[in-house]
């Protein structure tokens, strides 16, 4: 038995892929599973800003961390996320405009993935729970995730408030929208772009 559980499982593309996620007071933990057996693990410490997040923000951050860390497994296929924070089930089906801004930013980072959240009791998420409490303290993040984390921290340090710049304030009036629509119809380059968006990239480029 010990020999069987000592080795990580090889990914089977045809089987369901599950991520266990959890957030503790000081860290994030995640495990990638198939048939309840681990394929990969990940953990990291929360920075000084993230430690002040509300619990739902930490739990969603754990999902973002897992999806991006396991990108080579999660991108381009459905993935079920197990979380012990039940409100996340509702957050994932709400319109973005109805979600607080910090959660909006995290959800935007997840738009490229096909994730569904499923509530499970914390006692069932023993891998993610253990990893979140015994996290790695010095993980070097690179690429887009690092840049987004940095920008998020800068915004918060500058005193950005959740109430400022709500998305519905950025929506154009009907007159302005019509003006942009008319100008777009008169622009040859934008018409080419419009056709590509609607019909897809041409097989032969002339």
JSON list of C-alpha atoms in Angstrom, two decimals:
[
{"chain": "A", "resi": 1, "resn": "UNK", "atom": "CA", "xyz": [0.00, 0.00, 0.00]},
{"chain": "A", "resi": 2, "resn": "UNK", "atom": "CA", "xyz": [2.75, 2.46, 0.95]},
{"chain": "A", "resi": 3, "resn": "UNK", "atom": "CA", "xyz": [4.56, 1.66, -2.27]},
{"chain": "A", "resi": 4, "resn": "UNK", "atom": "CA", "xyz": [1.45, 2.45, -4.31]},
{"chain": "A", "resi": 5, "resn": "UNK", "atom": "CA", "xyz": [0.86, 5.88, -2.77]},
{"chain": "A", "resi": 6, "resn": "UNK", "atom": "CA", "xyz": [4.52, 6.89, -2.84]},
{"chain": "A", "resi": 7, "resn": "UNK", "atom": "CA", "xyz": [4.48, 7.62, -6.57]},
{"chain": "A", "resi": 8, "resn": "UNK", "atom": "CA", "xyz": [2.59, 10.26, -8.51]},
{"chain": "A", "resi": 9, "resn": "UNK", "atom": "CA", "xyz": [0.24, 9.05, -11.22]},
{"chain": "A", "resi": 10, "resn": "UNK", "atom": "CA", "xyz": [0.80, 9.61, -14.93]},
{"chain": "A", "resi": 11, "resn": "UNK", "atom": "CA", "xyz": [-1.82, 11.86, -16.54]},
{"chain": "A", "resi": 12, "resn": "UNK", "atom": "CA", "xyz": [-4.55, 10.03, -18.46]},
{"chain": "A", "resi": 13, "resn": "UNK", "atom": "CA", "xyz": [-6.02, 12.56, -20.96]},
{"chain": "A", "resi": 14, "resn": "UNK", "atom": "CA", "xyz": [-9.39, 10.79, -21.24]},
{"chain": "A", "resi": 15, "resn": "UNK", "atom": "CA", "xyz": [-10.08, 10.84, -17.48]},
{"chain": "A", "resi": 16, "resn": "UNK", "atom": "CA", "xyz": [-11.52, 13.64, -15.35]},
{"chain": "A", "resi": 17, "resn": "UNK", "atom": "CA", "xyz": [-8.97, 16.08, -13.97]},
{"chain": "A", "resi": 18, "resn": "UNK", "atom": "CA", "xyz": [-9.51, 17.46, -10.46]},
{"chain": "A", "resi": 19, "resn": "UNK", "atom": "CA", "xyz": [-7.72, 20.21, -8.56]},
{"chain": "A", "resi": 20, "resn": "UNK", "atom": "CA", "xyz": [-7.87, 20.39, -4.78]},
{"chain": "A", "resi": 21, "resn": "UNK", "atom": "CA", "xyz": [-7.30, 23.94, -3.52]},
{"chain": "A", "resi": 22, "resn": "UNK", "atom": "CA", "xyz": [-7.03, 25.44, -0.07]},
{"chain": "A", "resi": 23, "resn": "UNK", "atom": "CA", "xyz": [-5.80, 28.62, 1.60]},
{"chain": "A", "resi": 24, "resn": "UNK", "atom": "CA", "xyz": [-4.59, 28.98, 5.16]},
{"chain": "A", "resi": 25, "resn": "UNK", "atom": "CA", "xyz": [-3.66, 32.10, 7.08]},
{"chain": "A", "resi": 26, "resn": "UNK", "atom": "CA", "xyz": [-0.19, 32.15, 5.56]},
{"chain": "A", "resi": 27, "resn": "UNK", "atom": "CA", "xyz": [-0.12, 30.00, 2.45]},
{"chain": "A", "resi": 28, "resn": "UNK", "atom": "CA", "xyz": [-1.78, 28.36, -0.56]},
{"chain": "A", "resi": 29, "resn": "UNK", "atom": "CA", "xyz": [-1.89, 24.67, -1.38]},
{"chain": "A", "resi": 30, "resn": "UNK", "atom": "CA", "xyz": [-3.02, 22.72, -4.43]},
{"chain": "A", "resi": 31, "resn": "UNK", "atom": "CA", "xyz": [-2.95, 19.16, -5.69]},
{"chain": "A", "resi": 32, "resn": "UNK", "atom": "CA", "xyz": [-3.76, 17.87, -9.18]},
{"chain": "A", "resi": 33, "resn": "UNK", "atom": "CA", "xyz": [-5.60, 14.54, -9.08]},
{"chain": "A", "resi": 34, "resn": "UNK", "atom": "CA", "xyz": [-7.01, 11.78, -11.25]},
{"chain": "A", "resi": 35, "resn": "UNK", "atom": "CA", "xyz": [-8.90, 8.87, -9.70]},
{"chain": "A", "resi": 36, "resn": "UNK", "atom": "CA", "xyz": [-8.12, 10.44, -6.30]},
{"chain": "A", "resi": 37, "resn": "UNK", "atom": "CA", "xyz": [-4.41, 9.95, -6.90]},
{"chain": "A", "resi": 38, "resn": "UNK", "atom": "CA", "xyz": [-1.98, 12.90, -7.15]},
{"chain": "A", "resi": 39, "resn": "UNK", "atom": "CA", "xyz": [-0.30, 13.92, -10.38]},
{"chain": "A", "resi": 40, "resn": "UNK", "atom": "CA", "xyz": [1.33, 17.13, -9.13]},
{"chain": "A", "resi": 41, "resn": "UNK", "atom": "CA", "xyz": [1.56, 19.30, -6.02]},
{"chain": "A", "resi": 42, "resn": "UNK", "atom": "CA", "xyz": [2.10, 23.02, -5.43]},
{"chain": "A", "resi": 43, "resn": "UNK", "atom": "CA", "xyz": [2.27, 25.43, -2.51]},
{"chain": "A", "resi": 44, "resn": "UNK", "atom": "CA", "xyz": [3.50, 28.91, -1.76]},
{"chain": "A", "resi": 45, "resn": "UNK", "atom": "CA", "xyz": [3.47, 31.51, 0.99]},
{"chain": "A", "resi": 46, "resn": "UNK", "atom": "CA", "xyz": [1.16, 34.51, 0.90]},
{"chain": "A", "resi": 47, "resn": "UNK", "atom": "CA", "xyz": [2.88, 37.86, 0.69]},
{"chain": "A", "resi": 48, "resn": "UNK", "atom": "CA", "xyz": [2.24, 40.64, 3.19]},
{"chain": "A", "resi": 49, "resn": "UNK", "atom": "CA", "xyz": [-0.63, 42.09, 1.12]},
{"chain": "A", "resi": 50, "resn": "UNK", "atom": "CA", "xyz": [-2.32, 38.75, 0.46]},
{"chain": "A", "resi": 51, "resn": "UNK", "atom": "CA", "xyz": [-2.30, 37.90, 4.17]},
{"chain": "A", "resi": 52, "resn": "UNK", "atom": "CA", "xyz": [-4.80, 40.73, 4.66]},
{"chain": "A", "resi": 53, "resn": "UNK", "atom": "CA", "xyz": [-7.23, 39.36, 2.07]},
{"chain": "A", "resi": 54, "resn": "UNK", "atom": "CA", "xyz": [-10.67, 38.17, 3.15]},
{"chain": "A", "resi": 55, "resn": "UNK", "atom": "CA", "xyz": [-10.95, 34.38, 3.27]},
{"chain": "A", "resi": 56, "resn": "UNK", "atom": "CA", "xyz": [-12.98, 34.16, 0.05]},
{"chain": "A", "resi": 57, "resn": "UNK", "atom": "CA", "xyz": [-10.24, 36.17, -1.70]},
{"chain": "A", "resi": 58, "resn": "UNK", "atom": "CA", "xyz": [-7.56, 33.82, -0.40]},
{"chain": "A", "resi": 59, "resn": "UNK", "atom": "CA", "xyz": [-9.56, 30.79, -1.51]},
{"chain": "A", "resi": 60, "resn": "UNK", "atom": "CA", "xyz": [-10.05, 32.20, -5.01]},
{"chain": "A", "resi": 61, "resn": "UNK", "atom": "CA", "xyz": [-6.37, 33.14, -5.14]},
{"chain": "A", "resi": 62, "resn": "UNK", "atom": "CA", "xyz": [-5.59, 29.49, -4.39]},
{"chain": "A", "resi": 63, "resn": "UNK", "atom": "CA", "xyz": [-7.58, 28.49, -7.48]},
{"chain": "A", "resi": 64, "resn": "UNK", "atom": "CA", "xyz": [-5.76, 31.07, -9.63]},
{"chain": "A", "resi": 65, "resn": "UNK", "atom": "CA", "xyz": [-2.43, 29.83, -8.28]},
{"chain": "A", "resi": 66, "resn": "UNK", "atom": "CA", "xyz": [-3.32, 26.20, -9.04]},
{"chain": "A", "resi": 67, "resn": "UNK", "atom": "CA", "xyz": [-4.66, 26.85, -12.55]},
{"chain": "A", "resi": 68, "resn": "UNK", "atom": "CA", "xyz": [-1.58, 28.86, -13.53]},
{"chain": "A", "resi": 69, "resn": "UNK", "atom": "CA", "xyz": [0.92, 26.54, -11.85]},
{"chain": "A", "resi": 70, "resn": "UNK", "atom": "CA", "xyz": [-0.64, 23.47, -13.52]},
{"chain": "A", "resi": 71, "resn": "UNK", "atom": "CA", "xyz": [-1.14, 25.30, -16.82]},
{"chain": "A", "resi": 72, "resn": "UNK", "atom": "CA", "xyz": [0.31, 22.48, -18.94]},
{"chain": "A", "resi": 73, "resn": "UNK", "atom": "CA", "xyz": [-2.38, 20.17, -17.53]},
{"chain": "A", "resi": 74, "resn": "UNK", "atom": "CA", "xyz": [-5.35, 22.52, -17.14]},
{"chain": "A", "resi": 75, "resn": "UNK", "atom": "CA", "xyz": [-5.36, 24.62, -20.31]},
{"chain": "A", "resi": 76, "resn": "UNK", "atom": "CA", "xyz": [-7.72, 23.53, -23.08]},
{"chain": "A", "resi": 77, "resn": "UNK", "atom": "CA", "xyz": [-9.76, 20.96, -21.15]},
{"chain": "A", "resi": 78, "resn": "UNK", "atom": "CA", "xyz": [-12.51, 20.87, -18.50]},
{"chain": "A", "resi": 79, "resn": "UNK", "atom": "CA", "xyz": [-11.21, 20.78, -14.93]},
{"chain": "A", "resi": 80, "resn": "UNK", "atom": "CA", "xyz": [-13.17, 20.31, -11.72]},
{"chain": "A", "resi": 81, "resn": "UNK", "atom": "CA", "xyz": [-11.96, 22.35, -8.74]},
{"chain": "A", "resi": 82, "resn": "UNK", "atom": "CA", "xyz": [-12.68, 21.07, -5.24]},
{"chain": "A", "resi": 83, "resn": "UNK", "atom": "CA", "xyz": [-12.83, 23.81, -2.60]},
{"chain": "A", "resi": 84, "resn": "UNK", "atom": "CA", "xyz": [-14.02, 23.88, 1.00]},
{"chain": "A", "resi": 85, "resn": "UNK", "atom": "CA", "xyz": [-15.30, 27.45, 0.56]},
{"chain": "A", "resi": 86, "resn": "UNK", "atom": "CA", "xyz": [-18.91, 27.05, -0.60]},
{"chain": "A", "resi": 87, "resn": "UNK", "atom": "CA", "xyz": [-19.51, 30.71, -1.68]},
{"chain": "A", "resi": 88, "resn": "UNK", "atom": "CA", "xyz": [-17.06, 30.15, -4.56]},
{"chain": "A", "resi": 89, "resn": "UNK", "atom": "CA", "xyz": [-19.63, 27.95, -6.29]},
{"chain": "A", "resi": 90, "resn": "UNK", "atom": "CA", "xyz": [-21.88, 31.01, -6.57]},
{"chain": "A", "resi": 91, "resn": "UNK", "atom": "CA", "xyz": [-19.07, 33.44, -7.45]},
{"chain": "A", "resi": 92, "resn": "UNK", "atom": "CA", "xyz": [-18.12, 31.36, -10.49]},
{"chain": "A", "resi": 93, "resn": "UNK", "atom": "CA", "xyz": [-21.61, 31.62, -12.03]},
{"chain": "A", "resi": 94, "resn": "UNK", "atom": "CA", "xyz": [-22.22, 35.30, -11.25]},
{"chain": "A", "resi": 95, "resn": "UNK", "atom": "CA", "xyz": [-21.73, 38.03, -13.88]},
{"chain": "A", "resi": 96, "resn": "UNK", "atom": "CA", "xyz": [-18.34, 39.70, -13.46]},
{"chain": "A", "resi": 97, "resn": "UNK", "atom": "CA", "xyz": [-19.96, 43.11, -12.96]},
{"chain": "A", "resi": 98, "resn": "UNK", "atom": "CA", "xyz": [-21.66, 41.89, -9.78]},
{"chain": "A", "resi": 99, "resn": "UNK", "atom": "CA", "xyz": [-18.44, 40.66, -8.15]},
{"chain": "A", "resi": 100, "resn": "UNK", "atom": "CA", "xyz": [-16.11, 42.84, -6.00]},
{"chain": "A", "resi": 101, "resn": "UNK", "atom": "CA", "xyz": [-13.17, 44.27, -7.93]},
{"chain": "A", "resi": 102, "resn": "UNK", "atom": "CA", "xyz": [-10.41, 42.19, -6.39]},
{"chain": "A", "resi": 103, "resn": "UNK", "atom": "CA", "xyz": [-12.35, 39.03, -7.16]},
{"chain": "A", "resi": 104, "resn": "UNK", "atom": "CA", "xyz": [-13.01, 40.38, -10.66]},
{"chain": "A", "resi": 105, "resn": "UNK", "atom": "CA", "xyz": [-9.27, 40.62, -11.31]},
{"chain": "A", "resi": 106, "resn": "UNK", "atom": "CA", "xyz": [-8.75, 37.04, -10.18]},
{"chain": "A", "resi": 107, "resn": "UNK", "atom": "CA", "xyz": [-11.69, 35.75, -12.21]},
{"chain": "A", "resi": 108, "resn": "UNK", "atom": "CA", "xyz": [-10.36, 37.54, -15.29]},
{"chain": "A", "resi": 109, "resn": "UNK", "atom": "CA", "xyz": [-7.14, 35.56, -14.94]},
{"chain": "A", "resi": 110, "resn": "UNK", "atom": "CA", "xyz": [-9.23, 32.38, -15.00]},
{"chain": "A", "resi": 111, "resn": "UNK", "atom": "CA", "xyz": [-11.21, 33.21, -18.16]},
{"chain": "A", "resi": 112, "resn": "UNK", "atom": "CA", "xyz": [-8.79, 31.19, -20.31]},
{"chain": "A", "resi": 113, "resn": "UNK", "atom": "CA", "xyz": [-9.55, 28.01, -18.36]},
{"chain": "A", "resi": 114, "resn": "UNK", "atom": "CA", "xyz": [-12.61, 25.74, -18.35]},
{"chain": "A", "resi": 115, "resn": "UNK", "atom": "CA", "xyz": [-13.13, 25.40, -14.60]},
{"chain": "A", "resi": 116, "resn": "UNK", "atom": "CA", "xyz": [-16.09, 24.32, -12.52]},
{"chain": "A", "resi": 117, "resn": "UNK", "atom": "CA", "xyz": [-16.07, 24.62, -8.73]},
{"chain": "A", "resi": 118, "resn": "UNK", "atom": "CA", "xyz": [-17.40, 21.89, -6.48]},
{"chain": "A", "resi": 119, "resn": "UNK", "atom": "CA", "xyz": [-17.80, 22.25, -2.72]},
{"chain": "A", "resi": 120, "resn": "UNK", "atom": "CA", "xyz": [-16.23, 19.62, -0.50]},
{"chain": "A", "resi": 121, "resn": "UNK", "atom": "CA", "xyz": [-15.72, 19.55, 3.24]},
{"chain": "A", "resi": 122, "resn": "UNK", "atom": "CA", "xyz": [-12.29, 20.56, 4.46]},
{"chain": "A", "resi": 123, "resn": "UNK", "atom": "CA", "xyz": [-11.70, 17.12, 5.93]},
{"chain": "A", "resi": 124, "resn": "UNK", "atom": "CA", "xyz": [-11.85, 15.68, 2.41]},
{"chain": "A", "resi": 125, "resn": "UNK", "atom": "CA", "xyz": [-9.22, 18.08, 1.05]},
{"chain": "A", "resi": 126, "resn": "UNK", "atom": "CA", "xyz": [-6.39, 16.73, 3.16]},
{"chain": "A", "resi": 127, "resn": "UNK", "atom": "CA", "xyz": [-3.73, 17.15, 0.46]},
{"chain": "A", "resi": 128, "resn": "UNK", "atom": "CA", "xyz": [-4.48, 20.80, -0.29]},
{"chain": "A", "resi": 129, "resn": "UNK", "atom": "CA", "xyz": [-5.03, 21.58, 3.40]},
{"chain": "A", "resi": 130, "resn": "UNK", "atom": "CA", "xyz": [-1.66, 20.12, 4.38]},
{"chain": "A", "resi": 131, "resn": "UNK", "atom": "CA", "xyz": [0.13, 21.94, 1.56]},
{"chain": "A", "resi": 132, "resn": "UNK", "atom": "CA", "xyz": [-1.48, 25.27, 2.48]},
{"chain": "A", "resi": 133, "resn": "UNK", "atom": "CA", "xyz": [-0.29, 24.95, 6.08]},
{"chain": "A", "resi": 134, "resn": "UNK", "atom": "CA", "xyz": [3.19, 23.62, 5.28]},
{"chain": "A", "resi": 135, "resn": "UNK", "atom": "CA", "xyz": [3.86, 25.81, 2.28]},
{"chain": "A", "resi": 136, "resn": "UNK", "atom": "CA", "xyz": [7.10, 26.57, 0.49]},
{"chain": "A", "resi": 137, "resn": "UNK", "atom": "CA", "xyz": [8.42, 29.88, 1.73]},
{"chain": "A", "resi": 138, "resn": "UNK", "atom": "CA", "xyz": [10.63, 30.81, -1.23]},
{"chain": "A", "resi": 139, "resn": "UNK", "atom": "CA", "xyz": [8.94, 30.12, -4.56]},
{"chain": "A", "resi": 140, "resn": "UNK", "atom": "CA", "xyz": [10.10, 32.18, -7.53]},
{"chain": "A", "resi": 141, "resn": "UNK", "atom": "CA", "xyz": [7.12, 33.15, -9.68]},
{"chain": "A", "resi": 142, "resn": "UNK", "atom": "CA", "xyz": [7.82, 34.07, -13.28]},
{"chain": "A", "resi": 143, "resn": "UNK", "atom": "CA", "xyz": [5.98, 35.28, -16.34]},
{"chain": "A", "resi": 144, "resn": "UNK", "atom": "CA", "xyz": [2.48, 36.67, -16.51]},
{"chain": "A", "resi": 145, "resn": "UNK", "atom": "CA", "xyz": [1.45, 35.50, -13.03]},
{"chain": "A", "resi": 146, "resn": "UNK", "atom": "CA", "xyz": [4.32, 37.41, -11.45]},
{"chain": "A", "resi": 147, "resn": "UNK", "atom": "CA", "xyz": [3.48, 40.60, -13.37]},
{"chain": "A", "resi": 148, "resn": "UNK", "atom": "CA", "xyz": [-0.21, 40.40, -12.46]},
{"chain": "A", "resi": 149, "resn": "UNK", "atom": "CA", "xyz": [0.58, 39.81, -8.78]},
{"chain": "A", "resi": 150, "resn": "UNK", "atom": "CA", "xyz": [2.93, 42.81, -8.80]},
{"chain": "A", "resi": 151, "resn": "UNK", "atom": "CA", "xyz": [0.39, 45.12, -10.44]},
{"chain": "A", "resi": 152, "resn": "UNK", "atom": "CA", "xyz": [-2.30, 43.99, -8.01]},
{"chain": "A", "resi": 153, "resn": "UNK", "atom": "CA", "xyz": [-0.04, 44.76, -5.05]},
{"chain": "A", "resi": 154, "resn": "UNK", "atom": "CA", "xyz": [0.85, 48.20, -6.45]},
{"chain": "A", "resi": 155, "resn": "UNK", "atom": "CA", "xyz": [-2.84, 49.07, -6.87]},
{"chain": "A", "resi": 156, "resn": "UNK", "atom": "CA", "xyz": [-3.58, 48.07, -3.30]},
{"chain": "A", "resi": 157, "resn": "UNK", "atom": "CA", "xyz": [-0.56, 49.89, -1.86]},
{"chain": "A", "resi": 158, "resn": "UNK", "atom": "CA", "xyz": [-1.69, 53.06, -3.62]},
{"chain": "A", "resi": 159, "resn": "UNK", "atom": "CA", "xyz": [-4.94, 52.93, -1.69]},
{"chain": "A", "resi": 160, "resn": "UNK", "atom": "CA", "xyz": [-7.28, 51.79, -4.40]},
{"chain": "A", "resi": 161, "resn": "UNK", "atom": "CA", "xyz": [-10.83, 51.31, -3.09]},
{"chain": "A", "resi": 162, "resn": "UNK", "atom": "CA", "xyz": [-13.26, 48.64, -4.21]},
{"chain": "A", "resi": 163, "resn": "UNK", "atom": "CA", "xyz": [-15.96, 51.22, -4.88]},
{"chain": "A", "resi": 164, "resn": "UNK", "atom": "CA", "xyz": [-13.92, 53.24, -7.39]},
{"chain": "A", "resi": 165, "resn": "UNK", "atom": "CA", "xyz": [-14.26, 52.69, -11.14]},
{"chain": "A", "resi": 166, "resn": "UNK", "atom": "CA", "xyz": [-17.03, 50.09, -11.13]},
{"chain": "A", "resi": 167, "resn": "UNK", "atom": "CA", "xyz": [-17.33, 48.38, -14.49]},
{"chain": "A", "resi": 168, "resn": "UNK", "atom": "CA", "xyz": [-20.80, 49.76, -15.14]},
{"chain": "A", "resi": 169, "resn": "UNK", "atom": "CA", "xyz": [-19.32, 53.29, -14.94]},
{"chain": "A", "resi": 170, "resn": "UNK", "atom": "CA", "xyz": [-17.04, 52.44, -17.85]},
{"chain": "A", "resi": 171, "resn": "UNK", "atom": "CA", "xyz": [-19.85, 51.38, -20.17]},
{"chain": "A", "resi": 172, "resn": "UNK", "atom": "CA", "xyz": [-20.44, 53.85, -23.00]},
{"chain": "A", "resi": 173, "resn": "UNK", "atom": "CA", "xyz": [-23.77, 55.59, -23.56]},
{"chain": "A", "resi": 174, "resn": "UNK", "atom": "CA", "xyz": [-25.91, 54.50, -26.51]},
{"chain": "A", "resi": 175, "resn": "UNK", "atom": "CA", "xyz": [-24.91, 57.60, -28.53]},
{"chain": "A", "resi": 176, "resn": "UNK", "atom": "CA", "xyz": [-21.21, 56.95, -27.99]},
{"chain": "A", "resi": 177, "resn": "UNK", "atom": "CA", "xyz": [-21.63, 53.26, -28.82]},
{"chain": "A", "resi": 178, "resn": "UNK", "atom": "CA", "xyz": [-23.40, 54.17, -32.08]},
{"chain": "A", "resi": 179, "resn": "UNK", "atom": "CA", "xyz": [-20.62, 56.61, -32.96]},
{"chain": "A", "resi": 180, "resn": "UNK", "atom": "CA", "xyz": [-17.96, 53.89, -32.46]},
{"chain": "A", "resi": 181, "resn": "UNK", "atom": "CA", "xyz": [-20.07, 51.47, -34.51]},
{"chain": "A", "resi": 182, "resn": "UNK", "atom": "CA", "xyz": [-20.36, 53.94, -37.41]},
{"chain": "A", "resi": 183, "resn": "UNK", "atom": "CA", "xyz": [-16.64, 54.75, -37.35]},
{"chain": "A", "resi": 184, "resn": "UNK", "atom": "CA", "xyz": [-15.81, 51.04, -37.28]},
{"chain": "A", "resi": 185, "resn": "UNK", "atom": "CA", "xyz": [-18.02, 50.42, -40.34]},
{"chain": "A", "resi": 186, "resn": "UNK", "atom": "CA", "xyz": [-16.08, 53.14, -42.22]},
{"chain": "A", "resi": 187, "resn": "UNK", "atom": "CA", "xyz": [-12.64, 51.73, -41.37]},
{"chain": "A", "resi": 188, "resn": "UNK", "atom": "CA", "xyz": [-11.34, 49.14, -43.88]},
{"chain": "A", "resi": 189, "resn": "UNK", "atom": "CA", "xyz": [-8.80, 47.60, -41.49]},
{"chain": "A", "resi": 190, "resn": "UNK", "atom": "CA", "xyz": [-11.38, 47.17, -38.75]},
{"chain": "A", "resi": 191, "resn": "UNK", "atom": "CA", "xyz": [-13.76, 45.56, -41.24]},
{"chain": "A", "resi": 192, "resn": "UNK", "atom": "CA", "xyz": [-11.09, 42.97, -42.05]},
{"chain": "A", "resi": 193, "resn": "UNK", "atom": "CA", "xyz": [-10.58, 42.37, -38.35]},
{"chain": "A", "resi": 194, "resn": "UNK", "atom": "CA", "xyz": [-14.35, 42.05, -37.85]},
{"chain": "A", "resi": 195, "resn": "UNK", "atom": "CA", "xyz": [-14.59, 39.38, -40.56]},
{"chain": "A", "resi": 196, "resn": "UNK", "atom": "CA", "xyz": [-11.71, 37.42, -39.03]},
{"chain": "A", "resi": 197, "resn": "UNK", "atom": "CA", "xyz": [-13.35, 37.54, -35.59]},
{"chain": "A", "resi": 198, "resn": "UNK", "atom": "CA", "xyz": [-16.69, 36.40, -36.98]},
{"chain": "A", "resi": 199, "resn": "UNK", "atom": "CA", "xyz": [-15.49, 33.81, -39.51]},
{"chain": "A", "resi": 200, "resn": "UNK", "atom": "CA", "xyz": [-12.07, 32.75, -38.26]},
{"chain": "A", "resi": 201, "resn": "UNK", "atom": "CA", "xyz": [-8.59, 33.12, -39.71]},
{"chain": "A", "resi": 202, "resn": "UNK", "atom": "CA", "xyz": [-8.47, 32.47, -43.49]},
{"chain": "A", "resi": 203, "resn": "UNK", "atom": "CA", "xyz": [-6.90, 29.20, -44.64]},
{"chain": "A", "resi": 204, "resn": "UNK", "atom": "CA", "xyz": [-4.99, 31.00, -47.39]},
{"chain": "A", "resi": 205, "resn": "UNK", "atom": "CA", "xyz": [-3.57, 34.48, -46.82]},
{"chain": "A", "resi": 206, "resn": "UNK", "atom": "CA", "xyz": [-3.26, 36.55, -49.99]}
]
